[in-house]
XYZ file of C-alpha atoms in Angstrom:
245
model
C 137.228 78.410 93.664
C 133.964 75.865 94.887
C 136.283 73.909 96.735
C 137.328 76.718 98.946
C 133.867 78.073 98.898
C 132.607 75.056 100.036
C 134.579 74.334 102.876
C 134.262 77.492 103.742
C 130.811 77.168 104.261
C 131.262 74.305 106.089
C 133.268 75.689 108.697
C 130.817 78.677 109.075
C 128.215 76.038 109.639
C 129.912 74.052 112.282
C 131.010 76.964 114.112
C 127.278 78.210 114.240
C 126.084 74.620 115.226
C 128.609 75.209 118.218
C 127.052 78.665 118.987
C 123.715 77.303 119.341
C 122.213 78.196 116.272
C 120.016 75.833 114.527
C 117.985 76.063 111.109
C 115.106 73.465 112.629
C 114.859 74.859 115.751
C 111.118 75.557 116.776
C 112.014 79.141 117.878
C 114.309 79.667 114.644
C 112.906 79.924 110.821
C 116.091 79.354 109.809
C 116.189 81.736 107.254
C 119.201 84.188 105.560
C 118.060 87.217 107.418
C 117.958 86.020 110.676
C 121.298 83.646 110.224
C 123.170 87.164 109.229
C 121.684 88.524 112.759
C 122.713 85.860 114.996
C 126.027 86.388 112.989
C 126.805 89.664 114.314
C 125.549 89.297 117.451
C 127.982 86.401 117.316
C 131.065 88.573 116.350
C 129.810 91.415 118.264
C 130.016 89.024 121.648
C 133.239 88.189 120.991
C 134.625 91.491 120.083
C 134.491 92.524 123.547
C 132.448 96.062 124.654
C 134.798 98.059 123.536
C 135.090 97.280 119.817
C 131.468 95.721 119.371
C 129.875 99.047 118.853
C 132.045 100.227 116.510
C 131.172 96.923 113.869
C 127.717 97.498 115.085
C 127.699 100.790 113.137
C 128.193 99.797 110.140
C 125.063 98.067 109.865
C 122.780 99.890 112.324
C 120.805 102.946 111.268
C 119.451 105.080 113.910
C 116.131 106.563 112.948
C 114.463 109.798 114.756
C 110.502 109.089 114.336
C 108.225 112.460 115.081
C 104.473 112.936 114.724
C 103.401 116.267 113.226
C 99.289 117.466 113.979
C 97.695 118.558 110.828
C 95.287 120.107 112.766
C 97.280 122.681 115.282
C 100.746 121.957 114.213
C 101.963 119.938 117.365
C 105.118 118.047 116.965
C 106.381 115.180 119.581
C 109.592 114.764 120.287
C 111.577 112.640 118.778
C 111.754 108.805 119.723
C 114.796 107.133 118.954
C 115.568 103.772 117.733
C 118.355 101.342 115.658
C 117.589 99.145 112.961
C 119.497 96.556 111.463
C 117.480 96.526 108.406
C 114.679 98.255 106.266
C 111.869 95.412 106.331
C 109.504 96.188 103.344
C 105.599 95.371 103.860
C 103.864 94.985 100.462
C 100.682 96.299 100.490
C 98.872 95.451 97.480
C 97.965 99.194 96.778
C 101.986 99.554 95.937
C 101.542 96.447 93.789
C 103.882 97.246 90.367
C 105.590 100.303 91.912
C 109.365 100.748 92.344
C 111.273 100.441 95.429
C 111.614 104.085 96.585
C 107.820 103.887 97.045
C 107.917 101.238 99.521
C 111.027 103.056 101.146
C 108.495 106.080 101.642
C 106.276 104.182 102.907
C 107.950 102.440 105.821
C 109.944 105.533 106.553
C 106.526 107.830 106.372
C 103.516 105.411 108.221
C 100.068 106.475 107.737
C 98.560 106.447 111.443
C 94.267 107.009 111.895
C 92.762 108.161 114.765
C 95.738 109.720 116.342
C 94.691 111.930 119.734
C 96.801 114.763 119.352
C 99.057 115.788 123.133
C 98.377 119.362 121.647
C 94.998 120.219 120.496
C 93.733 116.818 122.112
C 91.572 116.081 118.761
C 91.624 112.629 116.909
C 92.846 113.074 113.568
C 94.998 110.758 110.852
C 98.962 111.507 110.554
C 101.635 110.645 109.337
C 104.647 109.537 111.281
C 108.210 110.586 109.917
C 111.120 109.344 110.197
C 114.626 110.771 109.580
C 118.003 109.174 109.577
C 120.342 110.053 112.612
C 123.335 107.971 112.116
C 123.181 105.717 108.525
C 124.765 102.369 108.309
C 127.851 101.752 105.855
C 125.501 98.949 104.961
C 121.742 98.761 104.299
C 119.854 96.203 104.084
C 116.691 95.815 102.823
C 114.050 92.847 103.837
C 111.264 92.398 101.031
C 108.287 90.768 103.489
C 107.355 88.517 100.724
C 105.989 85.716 103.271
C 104.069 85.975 106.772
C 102.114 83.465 108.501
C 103.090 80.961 106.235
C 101.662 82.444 103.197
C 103.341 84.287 100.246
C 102.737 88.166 99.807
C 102.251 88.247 95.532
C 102.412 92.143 95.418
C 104.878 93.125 92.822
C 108.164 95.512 93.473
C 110.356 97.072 91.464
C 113.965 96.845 92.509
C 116.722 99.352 91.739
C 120.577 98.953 91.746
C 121.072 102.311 93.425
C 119.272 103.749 96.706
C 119.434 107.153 97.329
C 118.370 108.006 101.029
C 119.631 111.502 101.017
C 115.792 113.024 101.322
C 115.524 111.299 104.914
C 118.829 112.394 106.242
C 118.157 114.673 109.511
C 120.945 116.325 107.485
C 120.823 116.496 104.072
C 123.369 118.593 103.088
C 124.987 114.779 103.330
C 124.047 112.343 100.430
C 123.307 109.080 101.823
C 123.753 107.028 98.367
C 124.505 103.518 98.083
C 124.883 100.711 95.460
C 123.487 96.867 95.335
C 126.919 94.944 96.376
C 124.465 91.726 97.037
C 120.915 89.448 97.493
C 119.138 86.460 98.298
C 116.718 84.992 96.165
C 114.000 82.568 97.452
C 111.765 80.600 95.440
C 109.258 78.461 96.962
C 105.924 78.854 99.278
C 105.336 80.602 103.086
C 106.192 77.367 104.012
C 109.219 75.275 102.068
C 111.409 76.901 99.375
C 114.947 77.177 98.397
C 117.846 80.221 98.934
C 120.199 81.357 96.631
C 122.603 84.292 96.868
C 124.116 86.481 94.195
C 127.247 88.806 94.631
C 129.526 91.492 93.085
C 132.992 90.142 93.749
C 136.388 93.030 94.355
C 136.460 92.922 90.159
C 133.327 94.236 89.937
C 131.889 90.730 88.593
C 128.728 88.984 90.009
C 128.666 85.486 90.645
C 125.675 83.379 92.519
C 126.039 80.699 95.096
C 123.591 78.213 94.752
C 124.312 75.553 97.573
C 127.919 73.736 96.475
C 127.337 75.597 92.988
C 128.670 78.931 92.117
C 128.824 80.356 88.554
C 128.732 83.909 86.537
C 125.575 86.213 87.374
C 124.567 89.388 86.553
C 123.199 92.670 88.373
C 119.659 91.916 86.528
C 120.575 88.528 88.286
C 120.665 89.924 91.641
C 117.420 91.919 91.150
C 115.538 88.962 90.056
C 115.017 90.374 86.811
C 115.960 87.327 84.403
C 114.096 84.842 86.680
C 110.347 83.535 86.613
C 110.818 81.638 90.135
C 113.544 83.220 92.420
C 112.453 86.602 94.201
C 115.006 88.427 96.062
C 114.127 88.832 100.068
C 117.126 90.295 101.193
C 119.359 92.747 99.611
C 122.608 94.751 100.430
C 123.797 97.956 99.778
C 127.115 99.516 100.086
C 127.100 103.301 101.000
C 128.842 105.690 98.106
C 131.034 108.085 98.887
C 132.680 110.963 97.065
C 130.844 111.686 93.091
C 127.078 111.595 93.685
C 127.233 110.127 90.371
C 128.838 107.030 91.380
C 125.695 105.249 92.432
């Protein structure tokens, strides 16, 4: 119920204030995304070396970038990396379209005046990445502010993400379903958080400081709402039926 909800809360937030972590610190925005980070690393520290990258994987999705010449054909090798999260620029020439558009375009980047270590020319490629090792859960950062002003280039969001066509393998469907978000309304500068989720009954329910009431999936997405934008939002990987997602 709120009252457990609450104190909850309250505990989490002590035990952070004893960790170090601080929402007006000058080094810290203070905001959802980089509260769940300091989170893990957190648990992660106290898990010991053993465990900690086991709970790491479950969030972390290693990526294998390449750059292919259209000129001669050269490809690099791949360069490795882990992310904790898929952080979504908005350019404005995306403005309206849906989310898998955005996906393409942070997993595919649009470099200009690459010098090829093949032919040696300049020319403009695009850099690919495929998934190594997905996460059990994705999440998905929608840029909406930088530099303390906000980024009005529209996005479509979808319940479902489907990143099977990235998979180094994709004989493997890498599907997954919206399980939760966080919806900000304000400026770059001051706004408010709230945060909707789809409880073990399947209902959705959002948390809006000591509040908490029935939501809805169009909820989540910021679909019934003229002021609260989602920024962050979690998916839960779908195993089994393809369909299920």
């Amino acid at each position: 119920d709120r009252k457990n909800v609450t104190e909850t809360l309250g505990h989490l937030n002590k035990i952070l204030r004893l960790r170090g972590w601080r929402t007006d610190s000058s080094n810290e925005q203070g905001d959802p995304d980089e509260q769940f980070t300091k989170m893990m690393q957190f648990i992660q520290q106290d898990m010991g070396k053993h465990q900690a990258p086991q709970f790491e994987a479950i969030q972390s999705t290693m990526l294998a970038s390449s750059i292919t010449c259209s000129k001669c054909g050269h490809t690099t090798e791949p360069n490795y990396s882990e992310i904790s999260n898929f952080a979504l620029s908005l350019p404005p020439h995306l403005n309206g379209k849906k989310m898998s558009s955005f996906i393409k375009a942070y997993m595919e980047d649009d470099i200009e005046g690459y010098r090829c270590e093949g032919c040696k020319k300049q020319v403009d490629v695009v850099r690919k990445n495929k998934i190594v090792s997905p996460a059990d859960i994705v999440t998905v950062q929608i840029k909406r502010a930088s530099f303390g002003f906000k980024c009005n280039t529209k996005i479509s969001l979808d319940p479902a993400l489907n990143l099977t066509r990235y998979a180094m393998d994709t004989t493997k469907q890498l599907r997954y379903e919206l399980m939760a978000s966080v919806c900000y309304t304000g400026t770059g500068n001051w706004g408010h958080y709230i945060a909707h989720a789809k409880g073990p009954t399947g209902e959705w329910r959002v948390f809006d400081d000591k509040e908490t009431s029935k939501s809805s999936i169009g909820d989540a997405l910021g679909h019934k709402s003229r002021s609260f934008e989602p920024v962050l939002l979690y998916y839960k990987r779908v195993y089994g039926d393809p369909d299920a997602a």
